[in-house]
Amino acid sequence: MIEDIDAILKELEQIQNEAELSEFHKSYLSKTGKLTMLMAGLKDLLPEQRAEAGKRFNELKRAVEVQFFQKQAILRARAVNEKLKNDPLIDITVPEIKKMEGSLHPITYLTRRIAEICSSMGFIVVDGNEVVTEFENFDAVNIPFDHPARDMQDTFWLTNGKLLKTQTSAMQNEILKKYGPVVSAIFPGRCYRNEATDASHEFSFFQCEGMMVGKDISIANLIYVMKTLLTEVYGREIEVRLRPGFFPFVEPGFELDASCPFCHGNGCSVCKHSGWIEFGGCGMIHSNVLSKADIDPNEYQGFAFGFGLTRMAMTQYAANDVRLFNSGNLEFLRGIKR
Ligand code: FA5
């Protein structure tokens, strides 16, 4: 049997291509191959010889298999090399394409950063819906059917009567009902408006909204939260100021300005040399909004704020066109330092 194995190994050594190797496999290693047959012949040996011979046979068979697989690897590599050399469509002299690492989209990165900061102040982060009801987007936040504020937020209506939310405020009612009347939540999300797009207006953009409701919540709490949030986002001390502003769902309502984080309030092109950046809207939640969420406004009150996350990203990443964020423009995305 040993002589047989030696002859088999020699035969294997002389094989020069994959076709011959496949033939070899068929003749020796397949179910009906000679080696398998030799194994079957072991049963004819005397019982006292069988164990020793079986062990020896397995060692030899293993040696053939190892050599077979080595040969197979060598022949395959040789065939691939031949193909590479002869295929006119493969140019092995082309330099290696550098591995590109992916990264978070700047809006995702900024959203996570804001969520982190607000969580540290005790806010929960709620993932808002994009498709909402007319009630949630308008009526629940004190914008009844005939209110002119609806005209400023024309959007995309679905055939089922729902719409793509025009403002993150559309989540207020659901959150107040679910978590109120004592709740601190932020709810960043994508909004849609039927816009004639330009460098600062997109049809789809992100806002971030926040609410704090409870007993004894005041404008002082609002100012503290906004100042802390902005100071953390921009990594430097930010001053905030409130100007009267109208939003149907807050009373009193304010426009919130932040001291320009880029020139320390001295005036630069980002803040149009005013030293201040218009940051978003805010105010004390209107009693009608609380009532619509079954919260007694005589017992509880709170503040709400909402700002353009995409616009914030524009200042943060020095983007001169809001549309870049939806563009998938890799040159822009790669240039951003997060
Ligand atoms: C609102 O949408 C209010 N819901 C914000 C609010 C919440 C006020 C809570 C008070 C209390 P406004 O329509 O101004 O407000 O939009 C807020 C911000 O969204 C804007 O300041 C702007 O930064 C951003 N924004 C609005 N429209 C667009 C647009 N087409 N493209 C990019 N950003 C936009």
PDB file of N, CA and C and ligand atoms in Angstrom, residues 153 167 169 193 195 200-202 205 207 209 247 249-250 281-282 304-306 308 311, ligand 1:
ATOM      1  N   GLN A 153     -46.104  78.371   5.305  1.00  0.00           N
ATOM      2  CA  GLN A 153     -45.512  77.023   5.394  1.00  0.00           C
ATOM      3  C   GLN A 153     -46.259  76.056   4.486  1.00  0.00           C
ATOM      4  N   GLN A 167     -42.570  71.936  10.122  1.00  0.00           N
ATOM      5  CA  GLN A 167     -41.826  72.434  11.279  1.00  0.00           C
ATOM      6  C   GLN A 167     -41.791  71.344  12.347  1.00  0.00           C
ATOM      7  N   SER A 169     -42.279  71.738  15.256  1.00  0.00           N
ATOM      8  CA  SER A 169     -43.358  72.021  16.220  1.00  0.00           C
ATOM      9  C   SER A 169     -44.507  71.031  16.064  1.00  0.00           C
ATOM     10  N   ARG A 193     -40.788  72.251   3.023  1.00  0.00           N
ATOM     11  CA  ARG A 193     -41.631  73.396   2.655  1.00  0.00           C
ATOM     12  C   ARG A 193     -41.572  73.584   1.155  1.00  0.00           C
ATOM     13  N   GLU A 195     -40.767  75.622  -1.329  1.00  0.00           N
ATOM     14  CA  GLU A 195     -39.967  76.851  -1.411  1.00  0.00           C
ATOM     15  C   GLU A 195     -39.443  77.060  -2.825  1.00  0.00           C
ATOM     16  N   SER A 200     -30.140  80.037   0.729  1.00  0.00           N
ATOM     17  CA  SER A 200     -30.481  79.840   2.142  1.00  0.00           C
ATOM     18  C   SER A 200     -31.853  79.194   2.347  1.00  0.00           C
ATOM     19  N   HIS A 201     -32.497  78.766   1.269  1.00  0.00           N
ATOM     20  CA  HIS A 201     -33.790  78.092   1.398  1.00  0.00           C
ATOM     21  C   HIS A 201     -33.792  76.784   0.618  1.00  0.00           C
ATOM     22  N   GLU A 202     -34.042  75.701   1.319  1.00  0.00           N
ATOM     23  CA  GLU A 202     -34.165  74.385   0.692  1.00  0.00           C
ATOM     24  C   GLU A 202     -35.602  73.922   0.854  1.00  0.00           C
ATOM     25  N   PHE A 205     -35.147  70.509   4.856  1.00  0.00           N
ATOM     26  CA  PHE A 205     -34.075  70.983   5.737  1.00  0.00           C
ATOM     27  C   PHE A 205     -34.343  70.467   7.151  1.00  0.00           C
ATOM     28  N   GLN A 207     -34.637  71.032  11.306  1.00  0.00           N
ATOM     29  CA  GLN A 207     -34.794  71.954  12.429  1.00  0.00           C
ATOM     30  C   GLN A 207     -34.527  71.171  13.707  1.00  0.00           C
ATOM     31  N   GLU A 209     -35.980  71.329  17.694  1.00  0.00           N
ATOM     32  CA  GLU A 209     -36.917  72.004  18.598  1.00  0.00           C
ATOM     33  C   GLU A 209     -36.755  71.446  20.007  1.00  0.00           C
ATOM     34  N   PHE A 247     -44.926  83.891  16.842  1.00  0.00           N
ATOM     35  CA  PHE A 247     -45.186  82.500  16.433  1.00  0.00           C
ATOM     36  C   PHE A 247     -46.495  82.137  17.134  1.00  0.00           C
ATOM     37  N   PHE A 249     -47.758  79.675  18.395  1.00  0.00           N
ATOM     38  CA  PHE A 249     -47.787  78.669  19.471  1.00  0.00           C
ATOM     39  C   PHE A 249     -47.026  79.089  20.718  1.00  0.00           C
ATOM     40  N   VAL A 250     -46.510  80.328  20.735  1.00  0.00           N
ATOM     41  CA  VAL A 250     -45.859  80.823  21.966  1.00  0.00           C
ATOM     42  C   VAL A 250     -46.395  82.208  22.327  1.00  0.00           C
ATOM     43  N   GLY A 281     -36.663  80.813  16.734  1.00  0.00           N
ATOM     44  CA  GLY A 281     -37.785  81.352  17.487  1.00  0.00           C
ATOM     45  C   GLY A 281     -37.925  80.650  18.825  1.00  0.00           C
ATOM     46  N   CYS A 282     -38.584  81.328  19.759  1.00  0.00           N
ATOM     47  CA  CYS A 282     -38.795  80.711  21.075  1.00  0.00           C
ATOM     48  C   CYS A 282     -39.861  81.484  21.831  1.00  0.00           C
ATOM     49  N   ALA A 304     -40.707  76.816  24.676  1.00  0.00           N
ATOM     50  CA  ALA A 304     -40.359  76.042  23.476  1.00  0.00           C
ATOM     51  C   ALA A 304     -39.384  76.886  22.658  1.00  0.00           C
ATOM     52  N   PHE A 305     -38.505  76.198  21.982  1.00  0.00           N
ATOM     53  CA  PHE A 305     -37.610  76.911  21.051  1.00  0.00           C
ATOM     54  C   PHE A 305     -37.455  76.055  19.794  1.00  0.00           C
ATOM     55  N   GLY A 306     -37.163  76.697  18.695  1.00  0.00           N
ATOM     56  CA  GLY A 306     -36.950  75.943  17.452  1.00  0.00           C
ATOM     57  C   GLY A 306     -35.997  76.711  16.565  1.00  0.00           C
ATOM     58  N   GLY A 308     -33.146  76.452  12.970  1.00  0.00           N
ATOM     59  CA  GLY A 308     -32.767  75.740  11.755  1.00  0.00           C
ATOM     60  C   GLY A 308     -31.429  75.039  11.952  1.00  0.00           C
ATOM     61  N   ARG A 311     -29.272  75.493   8.932  1.00  0.00           N
ATOM     62  CA  ARG A 311     -28.671  76.833   8.910  1.00  0.00           C
ATOM     63  C   ARG A 311     -27.532  76.916   9.933  1.00  0.00           C
TER      64      ARG A 311
HETATM   65  C1  FA5 B   1     -40.564  77.743  12.893  1.00  0.00           C
HETATM   66  O1  FA5 B   1     -40.588  76.833  12.086  1.00  0.00           O
HETATM   67  C2  FA5 B   1     -41.027  77.571  14.311  1.00  0.00           C
HETATM   68  N1  FA5 B   1     -41.682  76.310  14.419  1.00  0.00           N
HETATM   69  C3  FA5 B   1     -39.851  77.678  15.283  1.00  0.00           C
HETATM   70  C4  FA5 B   1     -40.266  77.825  16.707  1.00  0.00           C
HETATM   71  C5  FA5 B   1     -40.363  76.737  17.530  1.00  0.00           C
HETATM   72  C6  FA5 B   1     -40.586  79.076  17.223  1.00  0.00           C
HETATM   73  C7  FA5 B   1     -40.759  76.862  18.847  1.00  0.00           C
HETATM   74  C8  FA5 B   1     -40.990  79.227  18.538  1.00  0.00           C
HETATM   75  C9  FA5 B   1     -41.052  78.115  19.336  1.00  0.00           C
HETATM   76  P1  FA5 B   1     -39.441  79.382  11.239  1.00  0.00           P
HETATM   77  O2  FA5 B   1     -40.438  79.240  10.152  1.00  0.00           O
HETATM   78  O3  FA5 B   1     -38.892  80.754  11.426  1.00  0.00           O
HETATM   79  O4  FA5 B   1     -40.028  78.928  12.664  1.00  0.00           O
HETATM   80  O5  FA5 B   1     -38.276  78.365  10.998  1.00  0.00           O
HETATM   81  C10 FA5 B   1     -37.275  78.153  11.978  1.00  0.00           C
HETATM   82  C11 FA5 B   1     -35.923  78.046  11.309  1.00  0.00           C
HETATM   83  O6  FA5 B   1     -35.941  77.013  10.320  1.00  0.00           O
HETATM   84  C12 FA5 B   1     -35.530  79.295  10.540  1.00  0.00           C
HETATM   85  O7  FA5 B   1     -34.970  80.245  11.408  1.00  0.00           O
HETATM   86  C13 FA5 B   1     -34.510  78.728   9.579  1.00  0.00           C
HETATM   87  O8  FA5 B   1     -33.251  78.638  10.196  1.00  0.00           O
HETATM   88  C14 FA5 B   1     -35.020  77.340   9.309  1.00  0.00           C
HETATM   89  N2  FA5 B   1     -35.692  77.308   8.013  1.00  0.00           N
HETATM   90  C15 FA5 B   1     -36.940  77.675   7.718  1.00  0.00           C
HETATM   91  N3  FA5 B   1     -37.199  77.511   6.402  1.00  0.00           N
HETATM   92  C16 FA5 B   1     -36.071  77.008   5.856  1.00  0.00           C
HETATM   93  C17 FA5 B   1     -35.697  76.605   4.533  1.00  0.00           C
HETATM   94  N4  FA5 B   1     -36.542  76.646   3.512  1.00  0.00           N
HETATM   95  N5  FA5 B   1     -34.446  76.131   4.317  1.00  0.00           N
HETATM   96  C18 FA5 B   1     -33.567  76.051   5.354  1.00  0.00           C
HETATM   97  N6  FA5 B   1     -33.862  76.400   6.621  1.00  0.00           N
HETATM   98  C19 FA5 B   1     -35.094  76.875   6.876  1.00  0.00           C
END
